[in-house]
Short mmCIF file of C-alpha atoms in Angstrom, two decimals:
data_model
loop_
_atom_site.label_atom_id
_atom_site.label_comp_id
_atom_site.label_asym_id
_atom_site.label_seq_id
_atom_site.Cartn_x
_atom_site.Cartn_y
_atom_site.Cartn_z
CA UNK A 1 0.00 0.00 0.00
CA UNK A 2 1.42 3.31 -1.04
CA UNK A 3 0.39 6.36 0.86
CA UNK A 4 0.49 9.37 -1.41
CA UNK A 5 0.14 11.98 1.24
CA UNK A 6 2.33 12.09 4.26
CA UNK A 7 1.86 12.67 7.92
CA UNK A 8 3.62 15.71 9.16
CA UNK A 9 3.91 17.26 12.55
CA UNK A 10 5.07 20.76 13.34
CA UNK A 11 6.10 21.62 16.81
CA UNK A 12 7.22 24.82 18.39
CA UNK A 13 7.41 25.96 21.92
CA UNK A 14 9.73 26.57 24.80
CA UNK A 15 11.81 24.50 27.20
CA UNK A 16 12.29 25.54 30.75
CA UNK A 17 16.59 23.51 32.40
CA UNK A 18 20.87 24.26 31.00
CA UNK A 19 20.63 21.57 28.47
CA UNK A 20 21.02 20.09 25.04
CA UNK A 21 18.02 18.89 23.14
CA UNK A 22 17.95 16.10 20.65
CA UNK A 23 14.84 15.20 18.77
CA UNK A 24 14.79 11.45 18.47
CA UNK A 25 14.74 10.16 14.96
CA UNK A 26 11.55 8.97 13.33
CA UNK A 27 12.92 5.74 11.84
CA UNK A 28 10.32 4.98 9.19
CA UNK A 29 10.15 4.50 5.44
CA UNK A 30 10.69 8.05 4.37
CA UNK A 31 12.06 10.27 7.04
CA UNK A 32 12.44 13.89 6.35
CA UNK A 33 12.46 16.77 8.71
CA UNK A 34 12.97 20.46 8.57
CA UNK A 35 14.22 22.63 11.29
CA UNK A 36 16.93 21.93 13.79
CA UNK A 37 16.82 18.50 15.35
CA UNK A 38 19.43 19.18 17.97
CA UNK A 39 20.24 22.20 20.02
CA UNK A 40 22.07 23.45 23.09
CA UNK A 41 20.53 26.03 25.33
CA UNK A 42 22.16 28.80 27.30
CA UNK A 43 23.41 28.28 30.84
CA UNK A 44 20.94 29.51 33.39
CA UNK A 45 21.13 30.01 37.13
CA UNK A 46 18.37 29.82 39.70
CA UNK A 47 16.38 32.99 40.18
CA UNK A 48 16.83 34.98 43.36
CA UNK A 49 13.16 35.14 44.23
CA UNK A 50 11.08 32.58 46.07
CA UNK A 51 10.37 30.50 42.95
CA UNK A 52 14.06 29.50 42.55
CA UNK A 53 13.24 28.82 38.92
CA UNK A 54 15.60 27.80 36.14
CA UNK A 55 14.39 29.25 32.85
CA UNK A 56 15.78 28.55 29.37
CA UNK A 57 12.83 29.52 27.18
CA UNK A 58 14.52 27.58 24.35
CA UNK A 59 12.66 27.67 21.01
CA UNK A 60 12.02 24.48 19.05
CA UNK A 61 10.57 24.60 15.54
CA UNK A 62 10.66 21.36 13.63
CA UNK A 63 8.57 19.53 11.04
CA UNK A 64 8.54 15.75 10.59
CA UNK A 65 7.11 13.69 7.74
CA UNK A 66 6.42 10.00 7.77
CA UNK A 67 4.20 7.31 6.32
CA UNK A 68 3.77 5.37 9.55
CA UNK A 69 3.18 6.51 13.13
CA UNK A 70 5.47 3.80 14.46
CA UNK A 71 8.58 5.44 15.89
CA UNK A 72 6.78 8.68 16.70
CA UNK A 73 9.38 11.34 17.51
CA UNK A 74 10.57 11.79 21.03
CA UNK A 75 12.40 14.73 22.49
CA UNK A 76 15.45 13.71 24.51
CA UNK A 77 16.91 16.15 27.01
CA UNK A 78 20.31 16.05 28.70
CA UNK A 79 20.88 18.59 31.43
CA UNK A 80 24.40 19.50 32.53
CA UNK A 81 25.63 21.76 35.28
CA UNK A 82 28.79 22.64 37.13
CA UNK A 83 29.70 20.70 40.25
CA UNK A 84 31.50 22.11 43.26
CA UNK A 85 34.87 21.88 41.47
CA UNK A 86 33.62 23.69 38.37
CA UNK A 87 33.44 20.67 36.04
CA UNK A 88 30.42 20.23 33.79
CA UNK A 89 28.67 17.10 34.95
CA UNK A 90 25.44 15.53 33.83
CA UNK A 91 22.48 16.44 36.00
CA UNK A 92 19.73 14.52 34.27
CA UNK A 93 18.41 12.77 31.21
CA UNK A 94 14.78 12.63 30.21
CA UNK A 95 12.64 11.82 27.21
CA UNK A 96 9.04 12.23 26.21
CA UNK A 97 7.04 11.55 23.05
CA UNK A 98 5.90 14.56 21.10
CA UNK A 99 2.13 14.66 21.77
CA UNK A 100 0.01 12.89 19.18
CA UNK A 101 -2.99 15.15 19.05
CA UNK A 102 -2.89 18.68 17.69
CA UNK A 103 -3.12 21.51 20.17
CA UNK A 104 -1.17 22.98 23.00
CA UNK A 105 0.37 20.58 25.54
CA UNK A 106 2.42 21.21 28.64
CA UNK A 107 4.57 18.33 29.83
CA UNK A 108 6.72 18.12 32.93
CA UNK A 109 9.18 15.28 32.62
CA UNK A 110 11.36 13.75 35.31
CA UNK A 111 15.14 13.74 34.88
CA UNK A 112 17.39 10.94 36.05
CA UNK A 113 21.13 10.24 36.16
CA UNK A 114 22.91 6.90 35.98
CA UNK A 115 24.14 5.76 39.35
CA UNK A 116 27.62 4.54 40.22
CA UNK A 117 27.95 0.85 40.91
CA UNK A 118 29.78 1.10 44.21
CA UNK A 119 30.37 3.70 46.90
CA UNK A 120 34.05 3.88 45.96
CA UNK A 121 33.21 4.63 42.36
CA UNK A 122 30.70 7.22 43.50
CA UNK A 123 33.35 9.00 45.55
CA UNK A 124 35.97 8.78 42.80
CA UNK A 125 33.61 10.16 40.20
CA UNK A 126 32.56 12.98 42.51
CA UNK A 127 36.18 13.80 43.23
CA UNK A 128 37.43 13.61 39.66
CA UNK A 129 34.39 15.38 38.20
CA UNK A 130 33.60 12.50 35.82
CA UNK A 131 30.18 11.17 36.65
CA UNK A 132 28.62 8.16 34.94
CA UNK A 133 26.89 9.27 31.78
CA UNK A 134 25.42 7.68 28.67
CA UNK A 135 27.68 7.57 25.63
CA UNK A 136 24.64 8.18 23.45
CA UNK A 137 21.83 10.08 25.19
CA UNK A 138 19.35 8.65 22.69
CA UNK A 139 19.39 5.44 24.74
CA UNK A 140 16.89 7.23 26.97
CA UNK A 141 14.39 7.22 24.11
CA UNK A 142 14.58 3.46 23.67
CA UNK A 143 13.26 0.66 25.77
CA UNK A 144 15.86 -1.98 24.99
CA UNK A 145 18.98 -2.25 27.08
CA UNK A 146 17.59 -0.24 29.96
CA UNK A 147 17.06 -3.20 32.24
CA UNK A 148 20.62 -3.24 33.45
CA UNK A 149 20.85 0.44 34.31
CA UNK A 150 20.44 1.86 37.78
CA UNK A 151 19.44 5.49 37.93
CA UNK A 152 18.55 8.21 40.38
CA UNK A 153 15.69 10.53 39.52
CA UNK A 154 16.28 14.12 40.54
CA UNK A 155 14.46 17.11 39.14
CA UNK A 156 11.95 17.94 36.42
CA UNK A 157 11.89 19.89 33.17
CA UNK A 158 8.78 21.52 31.74
CA UNK A 159 8.15 21.64 28.00
CA UNK A 160 5.40 23.37 26.10
CA UNK A 161 4.33 21.91 22.72
CA UNK A 162 2.10 23.31 20.02
CA UNK A 163 1.41 20.45 17.61
CA UNK A 164 -0.13 20.61 14.17
CA UNK A 165 -0.74 17.48 12.12
CA UNK A 166 -1.57 17.14 8.46
CA UNK A 167 -3.55 14.45 6.64
CA UNK A 168 -3.83 12.05 9.52
CA UNK A 169 -7.60 11.88 9.22
CA UNK A 170 -7.31 11.50 5.46
CA UNK A 171 -5.21 8.38 5.96
CA UNK A 172 -7.73 6.95 8.37
CA UNK A 173 -6.05 7.77 11.67
CA UNK A 174 -8.16 8.92 14.58
CA UNK A 175 -6.19 10.83 17.18
CA UNK A 176 -9.12 11.45 19.49
CA UNK A 177 -10.39 14.73 20.85
CA UNK A 178 -7.98 17.65 20.80
CA UNK A 179 -6.99 18.17 24.42
CA UNK A 180 -5.43 21.50 25.15
CA UNK A 181 -5.88 21.05 28.92
CA UNK A 182 -6.49 24.75 29.29
CA UNK A 183 -2.77 25.55 29.10
CA UNK A 184 -2.28 29.28 29.29
CA UNK A 185 1.36 29.75 28.38
CA UNK A 186 4.95 29.25 29.44
CA UNK A 187 5.40 29.53 33.17
CA UNK A 188 8.03 28.22 35.54
CA UNK A 189 7.25 25.01 37.40
CA UNK A 190 5.46 25.65 40.65
CA UNK A 191 7.00 23.08 42.96
CA UNK A 192 6.70 19.37 42.24
CA UNK A 193 4.02 18.07 39.89
CA UNK A 194 2.77 15.18 42.06
CA UNK B 1 -7.69 -4.65 8.81
CA UNK B 2 -7.96 -2.10 11.54
CA UNK B 3 -4.79 -0.84 13.18
CA UNK B 4 -4.01 0.40 16.64
CA UNK B 5 -0.93 2.39 17.66
CA UNK B 6 -0.09 2.56 21.35
CA UNK B 7 2.49 5.27 21.98
CA UNK B 8 3.40 6.40 25.46
CA UNK B 9 5.45 5.85 28.55
CA UNK B 10 5.46 3.92 31.78
CA UNK B 11 6.11 7.00 33.85
CA UNK B 12 6.79 5.56 37.28
CA UNK B 13 5.33 4.23 40.48
CA UNK B 14 4.22 5.55 43.85
CA UNK B 15 3.11 4.05 47.10
CA UNK B 16 5.59 1.22 47.37
CA UNK B 17 7.44 0.77 50.64
CA UNK B 18 10.72 -0.06 48.91
CA UNK B 19 12.61 2.63 47.07
CA UNK B 20 14.77 1.12 44.29
CA UNK B 21 12.14 -0.15 41.89
CA UNK B 22 11.95 -1.50 38.36
CA UNK B 23 9.10 -2.85 36.33
CA UNK B 24 8.84 -5.81 33.97
CA UNK B 25 6.02 -5.17 31.56
CA UNK B 26 4.38 -7.05 28.74
CA UNK B 27 1.39 -6.75 26.45
CA UNK B 28 -0.95 -9.70 25.96
CA UNK B 29 -3.43 -9.78 23.11
CA UNK B 30 -6.00 -12.19 21.77
CA UNK B 31 -5.64 -14.37 18.70
CA UNK B 32 -7.11 -11.83 16.30
CA UNK B 33 -4.34 -9.31 17.00
CA UNK B 34 -0.98 -9.21 15.29
CA UNK B 35 1.97 -7.12 16.41
CA UNK B 36 3.38 -5.35 13.37
CA UNK B 37 6.16 -3.31 15.01
CA UNK B 38 7.47 -2.69 18.45
CA UNK B 39 8.58 -4.86 21.33
CA UNK B 40 5.88 -6.66 23.20
CA UNK B 41 7.64 -6.82 26.54
CA UNK B 42 10.53 -5.30 28.37
CA UNK B 43 12.03 -4.21 31.62
CA UNK B 44 12.60 -0.68 32.85
CA UNK B 45 15.64 0.79 34.53
CA UNK B 46 16.05 0.63 38.30
CA UNK B 47 15.28 4.01 39.81
CA UNK B 48 16.03 5.39 43.25
CA UNK B 49 14.15 8.66 43.72
CA UNK B 50 15.95 11.53 45.38
CA UNK B 51 12.98 13.92 45.55
CA UNK B 52 9.64 12.68 46.76
CA UNK B 53 8.56 9.06 46.74
CA UNK B 54 7.75 8.49 43.08
CA UNK B 55 10.18 6.25 41.23
CA UNK B 56 10.46 7.48 37.63
CA UNK B 57 11.15 5.13 34.75
CA UNK B 58 10.04 7.11 31.65
CA UNK B 59 10.06 3.87 29.71
CA UNK B 60 8.82 4.40 26.12
CA UNK B 61 6.17 2.13 24.68
CA UNK B 62 5.58 2.15 20.92
CA UNK B 63 3.43 -0.67 19.55
CA UNK B 64 1.67 -1.12 16.24
CA UNK B 65 -1.07 -3.76 16.11
CA UNK B 66 -3.28 -4.93 13.28
CA UNK B 67 -6.51 -6.61 14.23
CA UNK B 68 -9.41 -8.49 12.71
CA UNK B 69 -11.60 -8.44 15.80
CA UNK B 70 -12.26 -6.69 19.08
CA UNK B 71 -11.85 -9.76 21.29
CA UNK B 72 -8.62 -9.91 23.19
CA UNK B 73 -8.08 -6.14 23.30
CA UNK B 74 -4.47 -5.63 24.40
CA UNK B 75 -3.74 -5.85 28.11
CA UNK B 76 -0.64 -4.43 29.67
CA UNK B 77 0.61 -6.53 32.56
CA UNK B 78 3.21 -5.30 35.00
CA UNK B 79 5.45 -6.76 37.68
CA UNK B 80 7.12 -4.26 39.98
CA UNK B 81 10.27 -5.47 41.70
CA UNK B 82 12.61 -3.79 44.11
CA UNK B 83 16.36 -4.19 44.05
CA UNK B 84 18.50 -3.72 47.13
CA UNK B 85 22.08 -2.57 47.36
CA UNK B 86 23.34 -6.15 47.04
CA UNK B 87 21.54 -6.64 43.75
CA UNK B 88 18.87 -8.99 45.08
CA UNK B 89 15.38 -8.56 43.66
CA UNK B 90 12.15 -8.86 45.59
CA UNK B 91 8.63 -8.77 44.25
CA UNK B 92 6.73 -5.61 45.10
CA UNK B 93 3.53 -6.07 43.14
CA UNK B 94 1.68 -7.42 40.13
CA UNK B 95 -0.81 -5.36 38.17
CA UNK B 96 -2.51 -5.14 34.83
CA UNK B 97 -4.61 -2.65 32.92
CA UNK B 98 -6.31 -2.76 29.58
CA UNK B 99 -4.89 -0.49 26.92
CA UNK B 100 -7.54 2.27 26.57
CA UNK B 101 -10.05 1.77 23.80
CA UNK B 102 -10.69 5.37 22.82
CA UNK B 103 -8.22 7.42 20.80
CA UNK B 104 -6.34 10.22 22.52
CA UNK B 105 -4.02 10.59 25.45
CA UNK B 106 -4.85 8.80 28.72
CA UNK B 107 -3.30 8.94 32.18
CA UNK B 108 -3.54 5.48 33.71
CA UNK B 109 -3.06 4.52 37.35
CA UNK B 110 -2.62 0.81 37.70
CA UNK B 111 -2.95 -0.56 41.26
CA UNK B 112 -0.82 -3.57 42.19
CA UNK B 113 -1.04 -6.49 44.57
CA UNK B 114 1.26 -9.21 45.78
CA UNK B 115 0.62 -12.69 47.18
CA UNK B 116 0.65 -12.77 50.96
CA UNK B 117 1.58 -16.29 52.01
CA UNK B 118 1.43 -17.80 55.49
CA UNK B 119 2.51 -15.88 58.59
CA UNK B 120 5.85 -17.68 58.48
CA UNK B 121 6.44 -16.49 54.95
CA UNK B 122 5.42 -12.96 55.87
CA UNK B 123 7.86 -12.94 58.78
CA UNK B 124 10.62 -14.31 56.58
CA UNK B 125 9.92 -11.65 53.98
CA UNK B 126 10.20 -8.92 56.56
CA UNK B 127 13.59 -10.10 57.78
CA UNK B 128 15.27 -11.98 54.98
CA UNK B 129 13.34 -10.95 51.89
CA UNK B 130 11.87 -13.10 49.18
CA UNK B 131 8.29 -14.13 49.55
CA UNK B 132 5.80 -16.01 47.39
CA UNK B 133 5.55 -15.27 43.68
CA UNK B 134 3.17 -16.46 41.03
CA UNK B 135 4.31 -19.53 39.14
CA UNK B 136 2.52 -18.58 35.95
CA UNK B 137 2.39 -14.95 34.97
CA UNK B 138 -0.97 -15.22 33.26
CA UNK B 139 -2.83 -15.04 36.56
CA UNK B 140 -1.95 -11.35 36.52
CA UNK B 141 -4.22 -10.59 33.59
CA UNK B 142 -6.72 -13.44 33.60
CA UNK B 143 -9.54 -14.05 36.00
CA UNK B 144 -9.37 -17.81 36.17
CA UNK B 145 -8.33 -19.41 39.47
CA UNK B 146 -8.01 -16.08 41.23
CA UNK B 147 -10.14 -17.30 44.09
CA UNK B 148 -7.25 -19.31 45.44
CA UNK B 149 -5.10 -16.28 46.03
CA UNK B 150 -4.79 -14.26 49.23
CA UNK B 151 -3.05 -11.03 48.45
CA UNK B 152 -2.18 -7.65 49.87
CA UNK B 153 -2.00 -4.40 48.00
CA UNK B 154 1.14 -2.76 46.70
CA UNK B 155 1.61 0.72 45.25
CA UNK B 156 0.36 2.24 41.98
CA UNK B 157 2.05 2.33 38.59
CA UNK B 158 1.44 5.45 36.51
CA UNK B 159 1.36 5.33 32.74
CA UNK B 160 0.59 7.82 30.02
CA UNK B 161 -0.59 6.15 26.82
CA UNK B 162 -1.74 7.78 23.60
CA UNK B 163 -3.87 5.76 21.29
CA UNK B 164 -4.13 6.16 17.54
CA UNK B 165 -6.80 4.09 15.83
CA UNK B 166 -7.00 3.50 12.12
CA UNK B 167 -9.95 2.35 9.97
CA UNK B 168 -12.14 1.50 12.94
CA UNK B 169 -15.00 3.48 11.44
CA UNK B 170 -14.79 1.41 8.26
CA UNK B 171 -15.90 -1.59 10.28
CA UNK B 172 -18.60 0.28 12.09
CA UNK B 173 -16.84 0.29 15.45
CA UNK B 174 -17.54 3.31 17.62
CA UNK B 175 -14.94 4.26 20.17
#
């Protein structure tokens, strides 16, 4: 079956942590995308007021095309920050699927870091400034190979998506009711989500 | 044939007394369903939460089914285990939930339970660890022979699943 028209998904919005963004690949028959798929934000420090917020406000504007929803794009975040010695160490990895239904979506995702195997390794890595990290952060977007990793979850990042889809209904796909969840706009996270 | 895409994440778990948790998950379907792409089962990472009590896994699920009938709608079954600092694993709970049947994004909270055992086994579990486990995993998602079990409740597993249905209206199915 040949699908003449393609599915495409535009997304733009802001990201609130210091971090690099990678948009996971859509590994299907004909992948094409426009816009930057990877980016690195500025370095931000906590605000001085009571919110203690970390704001990047990083713009993302990307279009994907595919013939099959399998392998729907995910956004993978890696957050880095300086430790007490001034080295840049990884503070968290996180991933979330780009929302499937058109509209505005606000997602707060948890961030986790790989944990050292032993207390000695933990101390050595703290001292030397070389913490355990993934060689390829895209591992976070996959399910395979995760069962042997031990991680520590610490912190959250908030993302705001505006999603537009094209020709999904024409190809027979039903994405359900558009759910905007009454999201008003970018705002810093108010404490913990749960 | 109608198609179903299940795209989402096993986000994490709350309410368990142990802190380093991981989840073994699987999807069971009836005979009319065929898995076209994706992995049907897997195991998440082991997470030790530093903030709050929710263990976060963020484990992606991406499944593509083709189906000829509605019987045997996919069921997601879960086993939550805890791992201690020595690497030993102990069962924390079993749970299952049906994959939602309406398209869109759904937040699912799946409660879990674990077999209780005799008072000797409960005492042993408190001190040494271990404890009874199910011999056959299908008791988690089927109702047969449940009456023999005496269980206690575990925590809750949180999932966010988005469902994409294709050609269901061609067959007159409303969902």
